[in-house]
Amino acid sequence: MNECIFCRIVAGQIPATRVYEDAHVLAFMDIGQVNPGHVLVAVKAHAENLYALDDEQAAAAARGCVRVARAIRAAFAPQGLSVYQANGKPAGQTVFHYHVHLLPRHDGDGMELTWPVKNPPREKLEQYAAKIRAALG
Ligand code: 5GP
Ligand code: ZN
């Protein structure tokens, strides 16, 4: 049994709210406690961090992020967008499988994520994910 949470999501062993998938990447809405509403773009292969990506995975990760970011823009027209990846425990990383966080920003958000409403419940996040999926066609 694979112990990596994201490998298990990629394999379909843990349910996730998927928004985008291609040969190399899977993007899903984080409906967990830590970062609810972040869209996580993960490379499918188990690469621990960005140093471990080969060129094809690196290009695919960037392309996946851009596609999903455009869909978030089309769906929500946020005033801003944060794109980040943390490497290592001291940077606050909790899952050691390469992924990028995407989160829309609205005026007044500060460093919090509010989406159109503050602290959206899980059903709302599922709705947001569906809007992003629709924008991706
Ligand atoms: P990081 O390691 O970059 O800080 O973030 C890892 C993220 O993965 C966290 O936001 C955490 O909430 C999320 N995460 C961890 N386990 C699961 C899971 O089982 N499902 C989903 N959707 N997200 C998860
Ligand atoms: Zn993994």
GROMACS .gro file of C-alpha atoms and ligand atoms in nm:
model
  162
    1MET     CA    1   0.000   0.000   0.000
    2ASN     CA    2   0.138   0.338  -0.100
    3GLU     CA    3   0.166   0.570   0.201
    4CYS     CA    4   0.180   0.895   0.002
    5ILE     CA    5  -0.155   1.072   0.020
    6PHE     CA    6  -0.122   1.235  -0.321
    7CYS     CA    7  -0.013   0.911  -0.489
    8ARG     CA    8  -0.326   0.756  -0.343
    9ILE     CA    9  -0.540   1.043  -0.476
   10VAL     CA   10  -0.382   1.000  -0.821
   11ALA     CA   11  -0.456   0.627  -0.804
   12GLY     CA   12  -0.818   0.695  -0.707
   13GLN     CA   13  -0.774   0.530  -0.366
   14ILE     CA   14  -0.865   0.851  -0.184
   15PRO     CA   15  -1.154   1.057  -0.323
   16ALA     CA   16  -1.069   1.411  -0.432
   17THR     CA   17  -1.260   1.691  -0.598
   18ARG     CA   18  -1.085   1.682  -0.934
   19VAL     CA   19  -1.084   1.992  -1.151
   20TYR     CA   20  -0.829   1.903  -1.422
   21GLU     CA   21  -0.633   1.603  -1.538
   22ASP     CA   22  -0.395   1.524  -1.823
   23ALA     CA   23  -0.120   1.269  -1.879
   24HIS     CA   24   0.118   1.429  -1.628
   25VAL     CA   25  -0.080   1.632  -1.378
   26LEU     CA   26  -0.390   1.615  -1.162
   27ALA     CA   27  -0.551   1.926  -1.013
   28PHE     CA   28  -0.799   1.903  -0.727
   29MET     CA   29  -0.970   2.128  -0.476
   30ASP     CA   30  -0.835   2.104  -0.124
   31ILE     CA   31  -1.138   2.048   0.092
   32GLY     CA   32  -0.924   1.963   0.397
   33GLN     CA   33  -0.883   2.157   0.718
   34VAL     CA   34  -0.545   2.312   0.643
   35ASN     CA   35  -0.603   2.498   0.317
   36PRO     CA   36  -0.970   2.465   0.221
   37GLY     CA   37  -1.034   2.605  -0.124
   38HIS     CA   38  -0.680   2.593  -0.253
   39VAL     CA   39  -0.654   2.425  -0.589
   40LEU     CA   40  -0.362   2.185  -0.578
   41VAL     CA   41  -0.190   2.101  -0.907
   42ALA     CA   42   0.011   1.785  -0.852
   43VAL     CA   43   0.237   1.596  -1.086
   44LYS     CA   44   0.103   1.242  -1.109
   45ALA     CA   45   0.437   1.070  -1.064
   46HIS     CA   46   0.573   1.062  -0.712
   47ALA     CA   47   0.839   1.333  -0.723
   48GLU     CA   48   0.910   1.462  -0.375
   49ASN     CA   49   0.987   1.821  -0.471
   50LEU     CA   50   1.067   2.043  -0.766
   51TYR     CA   51   1.429   1.929  -0.773
   52ALA     CA   52   1.308   1.577  -0.855
   53LEU     CA   53   1.103   1.676  -1.162
   54ASP     CA   54   1.234   1.586  -1.504
   55ASP     CA   55   1.200   1.844  -1.781
   56GLU     CA   56   0.879   1.694  -1.916
   57GLN     CA   57   0.715   1.693  -1.573
   58ALA     CA   58   0.833   2.046  -1.504
   59ALA     CA   59   0.686   2.171  -1.831
   60ALA     CA   60   0.364   1.980  -1.773
   61ALA     CA   61   0.332   2.116  -1.418
   62ALA     CA   62   0.369   2.473  -1.543
   63ARG     CA   63   0.123   2.414  -1.828
   64GLY     CA   64  -0.129   2.257  -1.590
   65CYS     CA   65  -0.098   2.551  -1.351
   66VAL     CA   66  -0.153   2.802  -1.630
   67ARG     CA   67  -0.458   2.616  -1.763
   68VAL     CA   68  -0.618   2.587  -1.421
   69ALA     CA   69  -0.529   2.947  -1.334
   70ARG     CA   70  -0.701   3.068  -1.652
   71ALA     CA   71  -1.007   2.862  -1.562
   72ILE     CA   72  -1.014   3.013  -1.212
   73ARG     CA   73  -0.994   3.358  -1.372
   74ALA     CA   74  -1.274   3.275  -1.615
   75ALA     CA   75  -1.494   3.132  -1.340
   76PHE     CA   76  -1.439   3.390  -1.064
   77ALA     CA   77  -1.262   3.694  -1.212
   78PRO     CA   78  -1.054   3.740  -0.896
   79GLN     CA   79  -0.850   4.057  -0.861
   80GLY     CA   80  -0.540   3.849  -0.794
   81LEU     CA   81  -0.408   3.497  -0.785
   82SER     CA   82  -0.146   3.340  -0.561
   83VAL     CA   83   0.069   3.059  -0.696
   84TYR     CA   84   0.303   2.890  -0.455
   85GLN     CA   85   0.494   2.581  -0.368
   86ALA     CA   86   0.682   2.524  -0.044
   87ASN     CA   87   0.981   2.294  -0.023
   88GLY     CA   88   1.049   2.116   0.300
   89LYS     CA   89   0.912   2.109   0.654
   90PRO     CA   90   1.068   2.442   0.760
   91ALA     CA   91   0.870   2.609   0.479
   92GLY     CA   92   0.549   2.459   0.614
   93GLN     CA   93   0.515   2.176   0.367
   94THR     CA   94   0.309   1.885   0.494
   95VAL     CA   95   0.273   1.655   0.192
   96PHE     CA   96   0.597   1.558   0.022
   97HIS     CA   97   0.472   1.502  -0.329
   98TYR     CA   98   0.530   1.789  -0.572
   99HIS     CA   99   0.231   2.019  -0.606
  100VAL     CA  100   0.154   2.386  -0.656
  101HIS     CA  101  -0.114   2.580  -0.469
  102LEU     CA  102  -0.338   2.815  -0.667
  103LEU     CA  103  -0.570   3.051  -0.485
  104PRO     CA  104  -0.771   3.344  -0.610
  105ARG     CA  105  -0.744   3.676  -0.425
  106HIS     CA  106  -1.006   3.940  -0.381
  107ASP     CA  107  -0.959   4.289  -0.244
  108GLY     CA  108  -0.973   4.271   0.133
  109ASP     CA  109  -0.860   3.909   0.149
  110GLY     CA  110  -0.524   3.988   0.305
  111MET     CA  111  -0.343   3.658   0.331
  112GLU     CA  112  -0.666   3.470   0.385
  113LEU     CA  113  -0.860   3.296   0.114
  114THR     CA  114  -1.223   3.399   0.098
  115TRP     CA  115  -1.342   3.297  -0.245
  116PRO     CA  116  -1.673   3.478  -0.301
  117VAL     CA  117  -1.764   3.399   0.062
  118LYS     CA  118  -1.553   3.369   0.374
  119ASN     CA  119  -1.476   3.018   0.502
  120PRO     CA  120  -1.694   2.844   0.246
  121PRO     CA  121  -1.843   2.514   0.359
  122ARG     CA  122  -1.757   2.196   0.175
  123GLU     CA  123  -2.064   2.210  -0.052
  124LYS     CA  124  -1.960   2.558  -0.164
  125LEU     CA  125  -1.611   2.436  -0.243
  126GLU     CA  126  -1.760   2.153  -0.448
  127GLN     CA  127  -1.959   2.417  -0.640
  128TYR     CA  128  -1.647   2.627  -0.700
  129ALA     CA  129  -1.462   2.320  -0.825
  130ALA     CA  130  -1.750   2.246  -1.064
  131LYS     CA  131  -1.728   2.602  -1.200
  132ILE     CA  132  -1.356   2.560  -1.262
  133ARG     CA  133  -1.417   2.224  -1.432
  134ALA     CA  134  -1.678   2.388  -1.653
  135ALA     CA  135  -1.436   2.669  -1.743
  136LEU     CA  136  -1.179   2.409  -1.846
  137GLY     CA  137  -1.434   2.265  -2.088
  1385GP     P1  138   0.157   2.159   0.160
  1385GP     O1  139   0.226   2.031   0.188
  1385GP     O2  140   0.205   2.224   0.035
  1385GP     O3  141   0.157   2.253   0.276
  1385GP     O4  142   0.004   2.128   0.135
  1385GP     C1  143  -0.048   2.001   0.136
  1385GP     C2  144  -0.195   2.018   0.115
  1385GP     O5  145  -0.255   1.895   0.086
  1385GP     C3  146  -0.266   2.076   0.236
  1385GP     O6  147  -0.334   2.189   0.194
  1385GP     C4  148  -0.363   1.967   0.279
  1385GP     O7  149  -0.483   2.022   0.326
  1385GP     C5  150  -0.381   1.892   0.149
  1385GP     N1  151  -0.421   1.755   0.168
  1385GP     C6  152  -0.365   1.666   0.250
  1385GP     N2  153  -0.433   1.548   0.245
  1385GP     C7  154  -0.535   1.568   0.158
  1385GP     C8  155  -0.642   1.485   0.111
  1385GP     O8  156  -0.658   1.368   0.148
  1385GP     N3  157  -0.729   1.540   0.021
  1385GP     C9  158  -0.716   1.667  -0.023
  1385GP     N4  159  -0.806   1.713  -0.112
  1385GP     N5  160  -0.617   1.747   0.019
  1385GP    C10  161  -0.528   1.698   0.109
  139ZN      ZN  162   0.333   1.056  -0.392
   0.00000   0.00000   0.00000
